[in-house]
Amino acid sequence: MKKRTKLLCLLLVFIVILSACGTKSDQKHDSQSEGHTYKRIISLMPSNTEILYELGLGDDVIGVSTVDDYPKEVKDKKQFDAMKLNKESLMKAKPDLILAHESQKATNDKVLKGLKDNGVKVVYVKDAQSIDEMYESFMQIGKVTHKEKASKKLVKETKQNIERVKNSVPDDAKGQKVFMEISSEPEIYTAGKQTFFDDMLTQLKAENSFSNLNGWQKVSKEDIIKQNPDLMISTMGISSSEYQKMIRKRGGFSQIKAVQHNKVKAVNGDEISRPGPRIDDGLKKLKEAIYEQ
């Protein structure tokens, strides 16, 4: 479980970096269906898989990525390495729709173009960097699968759930400075501004300790010490006690306020890193980590 979560976190970083390399010229075209009902869908991103299931299309999903693990039914689906797609393997599964990620235009464009040329519908789902953009993904997937009514309902319900979480934030919240650790040594990565995590912190009246950076960035131990966060949160699939043990071994971290006040915690990385239907649960867990003693 820990390995899978760490792989997903690293995949998230890699995907966002590559997203800037992908072209957007055919994104609008790819997000539209031609009146066809799809019954053999392959989803190459866990968040998109969760959206499909929430829209009632689980039975039509025949394949998922190697890092998909929710809902539990996906374990029975054919798995594909989303970072290194194999055209023959995908064609053998006989999909009629593939939900790809926009970053895959940069990593697997040749393979996906080949599938298009063979009559397979390929839709590039935009990488959501905020909660509002996540709603756009809900609607995009709902449109191409003719589940627009269900996707609108999902957007409405998710918005209501998120508002409940936001309203539960203490009125006297002081905007704690939070460091989000999404991967550890040998390379520590965190979330800067214009990322999903940054938006979640903003929604909760907290401050991202690395809002001076853009996107998902590698940071040094010295950088973290200099930022001196009030709270440190791991999304790597480890427990709070394991993260605390890890932090105690880092030289110089004893001078960080979060360490001094025992504010070193861990949250479920899958719930808060996937821009999908469970994000309200993830936001609630993040709120609890920030505000509960």
Short mmCIF file of C-alpha atoms in Angstrom, two decimals:
data_model
loop_
_atom_site.label_atom_id
_atom_site.label_comp_id
_atom_site.label_asym_id
_atom_site.label_seq_id
_atom_site.Cartn_x
_atom_site.Cartn_y
_atom_site.Cartn_z
CA MET A 1 0.00 0.00 0.00
CA LYS A 2 2.80 2.41 0.94
CA LYS A 3 4.70 1.61 -2.25
CA ARG A 4 1.59 2.09 -4.39
CA THR A 5 0.81 5.44 -2.75
CA LYS A 6 4.38 6.67 -3.19
CA LEU A 7 4.34 5.61 -6.83
CA LEU A 8 1.10 7.53 -7.32
CA CYS A 9 2.59 10.63 -5.71
CA LEU A 10 5.65 10.44 -7.96
CA LEU A 11 3.39 9.83 -10.95
CA LEU A 12 1.45 12.95 -10.00
CA VAL A 13 4.64 15.02 -9.98
CA PHE A 14 5.80 13.57 -13.30
CA ILE A 15 2.41 14.09 -14.91
CA VAL A 16 2.15 17.74 -13.93
CA ILE A 17 5.66 18.48 -15.17
CA LEU A 18 4.88 16.90 -18.51
CA SER A 19 1.48 18.54 -18.82
CA ALA A 20 3.16 21.77 -19.80
CA CYS A 21 4.76 19.96 -22.73
CA GLY A 22 1.52 18.66 -24.19
CA THR A 23 -0.36 20.57 -26.85
CA LYS A 24 -3.93 21.74 -26.32
CA SER A 25 -5.01 22.23 -29.91
CA ASP A 26 -7.22 19.15 -30.06
CA GLN A 27 -8.33 19.09 -26.42
CA LYS A 28 -11.74 20.56 -27.15
CA HIS A 29 -12.26 18.17 -30.06
CA ASP A 30 -11.23 15.16 -27.99
CA SER A 31 -13.59 16.06 -25.14
CA GLN A 32 -16.60 15.73 -27.39
CA SER A 33 -18.38 12.51 -28.30
CA GLU A 34 -20.07 11.78 -31.59
CA GLY A 35 -23.27 10.33 -30.17
CA HIS A 36 -21.73 6.92 -29.54
CA THR A 37 -22.31 4.93 -26.35
CA TYR A 38 -19.08 3.42 -25.07
CA LYS A 39 -19.09 -0.03 -23.50
CA ARG A 40 -15.37 -0.88 -23.38
CA ILE A 41 -13.59 1.93 -21.56
CA ILE A 42 -9.94 2.05 -20.50
CA SER A 43 -9.04 4.70 -17.90
CA LEU A 44 -5.37 5.62 -17.57
CA MET A 45 -5.67 7.81 -14.45
CA PRO A 46 -7.03 6.78 -11.01
CA SER A 47 -9.07 9.96 -10.53
CA ASN A 48 -10.80 9.45 -13.89
CA THR A 49 -11.55 5.84 -12.98
CA GLU A 50 -13.21 6.97 -9.76
CA ILE A 51 -15.28 9.49 -11.71
CA LEU A 52 -16.43 6.79 -14.14
CA TYR A 53 -17.54 4.56 -11.27
CA GLU A 54 -19.34 7.45 -9.58
CA LEU A 55 -21.21 8.09 -12.83
CA GLY A 56 -22.40 4.47 -12.82
CA LEU A 57 -20.05 3.28 -15.57
CA GLY A 58 -18.01 0.76 -13.58
CA ASP A 59 -19.31 -2.22 -15.56
CA ASP A 60 -18.17 -0.55 -18.79
CA VAL A 61 -14.60 -0.11 -17.56
CA ILE A 62 -12.42 -2.93 -18.93
CA GLY A 63 -8.99 -1.55 -18.07
CA VAL A 64 -7.22 0.79 -15.65
CA SER A 65 -3.71 1.99 -14.83
CA THR A 66 -1.26 0.00 -12.73
CA VAL A 67 -1.67 2.47 -9.84
CA ASP A 68 -5.47 2.26 -9.71
CA ASP A 69 -6.76 0.82 -6.43
CA TYR A 70 -10.21 2.34 -5.88
CA PRO A 71 -12.94 1.25 -5.80
CA LYS A 72 -11.91 -2.28 -4.88
CA GLU A 73 -13.53 -3.67 -8.04
CA VAL A 74 -10.69 -2.26 -10.15
CA LYS A 75 -8.40 -5.04 -8.97
CA ASP A 76 -10.26 -7.35 -11.34
CA LYS A 77 -9.68 -5.09 -14.35
CA LYS A 78 -6.89 -5.39 -16.91
CA GLN A 79 -4.00 -3.10 -15.93
CA PHE A 80 -1.87 -0.90 -18.19
CA ASP A 81 1.29 1.06 -17.43
CA ALA A 82 0.10 4.61 -18.06
CA MET A 83 3.66 5.93 -18.25
CA LYS A 84 4.73 3.45 -20.93
CA LEU A 85 1.75 2.43 -23.03
CA ASN A 86 1.90 -0.57 -25.34
CA LYS A 87 -0.21 -0.22 -28.46
CA GLU A 88 -0.57 -3.95 -29.08
CA SER A 89 -1.65 -4.63 -25.50
CA LEU A 90 -4.22 -1.85 -25.63
CA MET A 91 -5.59 -2.94 -29.01
CA LYS A 92 -5.87 -6.52 -27.80
CA ALA A 93 -8.28 -5.33 -25.09
CA LYS A 94 -10.56 -3.95 -27.86
CA PRO A 95 -11.48 -0.64 -26.18
CA ASP A 96 -13.91 1.77 -27.80
CA LEU A 97 -12.93 4.66 -25.49
CA ILE A 98 -9.66 5.51 -23.76
CA LEU A 99 -9.58 8.25 -21.14
CA ALA A 100 -6.01 9.51 -21.22
CA HIS A 101 -4.36 12.29 -19.26
CA GLU A 102 -3.27 15.45 -21.05
CA SER A 103 0.37 14.82 -20.10
CA GLN A 104 0.30 11.62 -22.12
CA LYS A 105 0.36 13.71 -25.27
CA ALA A 106 4.01 14.29 -24.40
CA THR A 107 4.86 10.76 -23.25
CA ASN A 108 2.66 8.48 -25.33
CA ASP A 109 1.32 10.58 -28.20
CA LYS A 110 2.54 8.18 -30.90
CA VAL A 111 0.83 5.18 -29.27
CA LEU A 112 -2.42 7.03 -28.64
CA LYS A 113 -2.44 8.50 -32.14
CA GLY A 114 -2.02 4.97 -33.48
CA LEU A 115 -5.06 3.88 -31.48
CA LYS A 116 -7.05 6.80 -32.86
CA ASP A 117 -6.05 5.77 -36.38
CA ASN A 118 -7.47 2.33 -35.60
CA GLY A 119 -10.86 3.76 -34.68
CA VAL A 120 -10.50 4.01 -30.90
CA LYS A 121 -11.90 7.18 -29.32
CA VAL A 122 -9.16 8.83 -27.23
CA VAL A 123 -10.11 11.65 -24.87
CA TYR A 124 -7.47 13.70 -23.07
CA VAL A 125 -8.78 14.74 -19.66
CA LYS A 126 -7.30 18.00 -18.44
CA ASP A 127 -5.06 17.90 -15.38
CA ALA A 128 -7.05 19.61 -12.61
CA GLN A 129 -4.93 22.05 -10.61
CA SER A 130 -7.81 23.30 -8.46
CA ILE A 131 -11.15 22.13 -7.13
CA ASP A 132 -12.97 24.20 -9.75
CA GLU A 133 -10.96 22.54 -12.52
CA MET A 134 -11.86 19.16 -11.00
CA TYR A 135 -15.53 19.98 -11.58
CA GLU A 136 -14.65 20.63 -15.22
CA SER A 137 -13.19 17.12 -15.40
CA PHE A 138 -16.43 15.70 -13.99
CA MET A 139 -18.38 17.49 -16.72
CA GLN A 140 -15.93 16.57 -19.48
CA ILE A 141 -16.14 12.86 -18.67
CA GLY A 142 -19.90 13.11 -18.23
CA LYS A 143 -20.25 14.69 -21.65
CA VAL A 144 -18.23 12.15 -23.59
CA THR A 145 -19.99 9.22 -21.88
CA HIS A 146 -23.49 10.72 -22.17
CA LYS A 147 -23.76 11.00 -18.39
CA GLU A 148 -24.16 14.76 -18.26
CA LYS A 149 -27.09 14.66 -15.83
CA ALA A 150 -25.17 12.39 -13.47
CA SER A 151 -22.03 14.52 -13.75
CA LYS A 152 -23.97 17.69 -12.92
CA LYS A 153 -25.41 15.92 -9.89
CA LEU A 154 -21.91 14.81 -8.86
CA VAL A 155 -20.62 18.38 -9.13
CA LYS A 156 -23.52 19.69 -7.04
CA GLU A 157 -23.12 17.05 -4.31
CA THR A 158 -19.35 17.48 -4.15
CA LYS A 159 -19.68 21.27 -3.89
CA GLN A 160 -22.15 20.88 -1.03
CA ASN A 161 -19.86 18.46 0.81
CA ILE A 162 -16.86 20.74 0.34
CA GLU A 163 -18.81 23.73 1.63
CA ARG A 164 -19.65 21.76 4.78
CA VAL A 165 -15.97 21.08 5.35
CA LYS A 166 -15.03 24.73 4.75
CA ASN A 167 -17.75 25.90 7.13
CA SER A 168 -16.32 23.63 9.84
CA VAL A 169 -13.01 25.50 9.83
CA PRO A 170 -12.70 27.44 13.11
CA ASP A 171 -13.75 31.08 12.81
CA ASP A 172 -10.55 32.16 14.55
CA ALA A 173 -8.29 30.19 12.18
CA LYS A 174 -4.96 32.02 11.95
CA GLY A 175 -3.64 30.69 8.65
CA GLN A 176 -1.01 28.22 9.77
CA LYS A 177 1.95 27.76 7.44
CA VAL A 178 1.81 24.16 6.16
CA PHE A 179 4.50 22.08 4.45
CA MET A 180 3.13 19.28 2.26
CA GLU A 181 5.62 16.45 1.66
CA ILE A 182 4.61 14.28 -1.28
CA SER A 183 7.85 12.31 -1.60
CA SER A 184 10.86 11.93 0.66
CA GLU A 185 14.58 11.25 0.32
CA PRO A 186 16.58 11.03 -1.77
CA GLU A 187 14.49 13.76 -3.41
CA ILE A 188 11.92 15.66 -1.37
CA TYR A 189 9.02 17.06 -3.39
CA THR A 190 6.35 19.50 -2.31
CA ALA A 191 3.44 21.42 -3.81
CA GLY A 192 3.83 25.07 -4.75
CA LYS A 193 1.15 27.45 -5.97
CA GLN A 194 -1.09 26.55 -8.90
CA THR A 195 -1.41 22.99 -7.60
CA PHE A 196 -4.31 21.01 -6.24
CA PHE A 197 -2.79 20.88 -2.74
CA ASP A 198 -2.23 24.64 -2.70
CA ASP A 199 -5.89 25.22 -3.56
CA MET A 200 -7.00 22.83 -0.81
CA LEU A 201 -4.91 24.67 1.78
CA THR A 202 -6.40 27.98 0.63
CA GLN A 203 -9.92 26.56 0.96
CA LEU A 204 -9.08 25.67 4.57
CA LYS A 205 -7.66 29.13 5.43
CA ALA A 206 -4.15 27.73 5.72
CA GLU A 207 -0.96 28.98 4.06
CA ASN A 208 1.25 26.89 1.80
CA SER A 209 4.81 27.21 3.11
CA PHE A 210 6.12 26.97 -0.47
CA SER A 211 3.64 29.26 -2.19
CA ASN A 212 6.69 31.11 -3.51
CA LEU A 213 7.22 28.19 -5.93
CA ASN A 214 5.17 27.18 -8.95
CA GLY A 215 3.87 23.65 -9.44
CA TRP A 216 5.37 20.50 -7.96
CA GLN A 217 8.95 21.19 -6.93
CA LYS A 218 11.96 19.47 -5.43
CA VAL A 219 13.13 21.18 -2.25
CA SER A 220 16.13 20.73 0.02
CA LYS A 221 16.13 20.14 3.75
CA GLU A 222 17.66 23.58 4.13
CA ASP A 223 14.75 25.10 2.19
CA ILE A 224 12.26 23.47 4.57
CA ILE A 225 14.14 24.64 7.66
CA LYS A 226 14.24 28.17 6.26
CA GLN A 227 10.47 28.18 5.64
CA ASN A 228 9.94 27.05 9.25
CA PRO A 229 6.39 25.68 8.82
CA ASP A 230 3.89 25.50 11.67
CA LEU A 231 2.73 22.11 10.45
CA MET A 232 4.27 19.34 8.34
CA ILE A 233 2.01 16.87 6.52
CA SER A 234 3.02 13.74 4.63
CA THR A 235 0.89 12.32 1.82
CA MET A 236 3.23 9.38 1.14
CA GLY A 237 1.10 6.55 2.51
CA ILE A 238 2.88 6.29 5.85
CA SER A 239 1.47 6.83 9.35
CA SER A 240 1.99 9.95 11.42
CA SER A 241 4.31 8.06 13.77
CA GLU A 242 6.40 6.83 10.85
CA TYR A 243 6.65 10.34 9.44
CA GLN A 244 7.62 11.73 12.84
CA LYS A 245 10.37 9.11 13.12
CA MET A 246 11.61 10.06 9.65
CA ILE A 247 11.66 13.77 10.53
CA ARG A 248 13.60 13.18 13.77
CA LYS A 249 16.45 11.72 11.70
CA ARG A 250 16.81 14.85 9.59
CA GLY A 251 19.54 17.10 10.87
CA GLY A 252 18.45 20.60 11.83
CA PHE A 253 14.74 19.86 11.78
CA SER A 254 14.49 20.15 15.57
CA GLN A 255 14.50 23.94 15.13
CA ILE A 256 11.34 23.87 12.97
CA LYS A 257 8.19 25.04 14.78
CA ALA A 258 6.15 22.06 13.55
CA VAL A 259 8.65 19.65 15.09
CA GLN A 260 8.96 21.61 18.32
CA HIS A 261 5.18 21.63 18.81
CA ASN A 262 4.63 18.03 17.67
CA LYS A 263 2.69 19.11 14.59
CA VAL A 264 4.05 16.47 12.21
CA LYS A 265 1.22 14.43 10.69
CA ALA A 266 0.21 12.19 7.80
CA VAL A 267 -2.95 11.98 5.71
CA ASN A 268 -4.28 9.56 3.10
CA GLY A 269 -2.46 10.58 -0.06
CA ASP A 270 -4.95 8.88 -2.36
CA GLU A 271 -7.88 10.87 -1.01
CA ILE A 272 -6.28 14.30 -1.24
CA SER A 273 -4.11 13.88 -4.34
CA ARG A 274 -6.76 12.54 -6.70
CA PRO A 275 -9.04 15.23 -8.15
CA GLY A 276 -12.07 12.97 -8.02
CA PRO A 277 -15.27 12.14 -6.11
CA ARG A 278 -13.50 11.44 -2.80
CA ILE A 279 -11.93 14.88 -2.59
CA ASP A 280 -14.45 16.06 -0.01
CA ASP A 281 -13.32 13.22 2.28
CA GLY A 282 -9.71 14.18 1.61
CA LEU A 283 -10.38 17.83 2.37
CA LYS A 284 -12.01 16.82 5.66
CA LYS A 285 -8.97 14.72 6.63
CA LEU A 286 -6.67 17.60 5.74
CA LYS A 287 -8.77 19.99 7.81
CA GLU A 288 -8.59 17.63 10.78
CA ALA A 289 -4.81 17.37 10.43
CA ILE A 290 -4.48 21.15 10.42
CA TYR A 291 -6.91 22.10 13.18
CA GLU A 292 -7.35 19.16 15.54
CA GLN A 293 -4.90 18.88 18.40
#
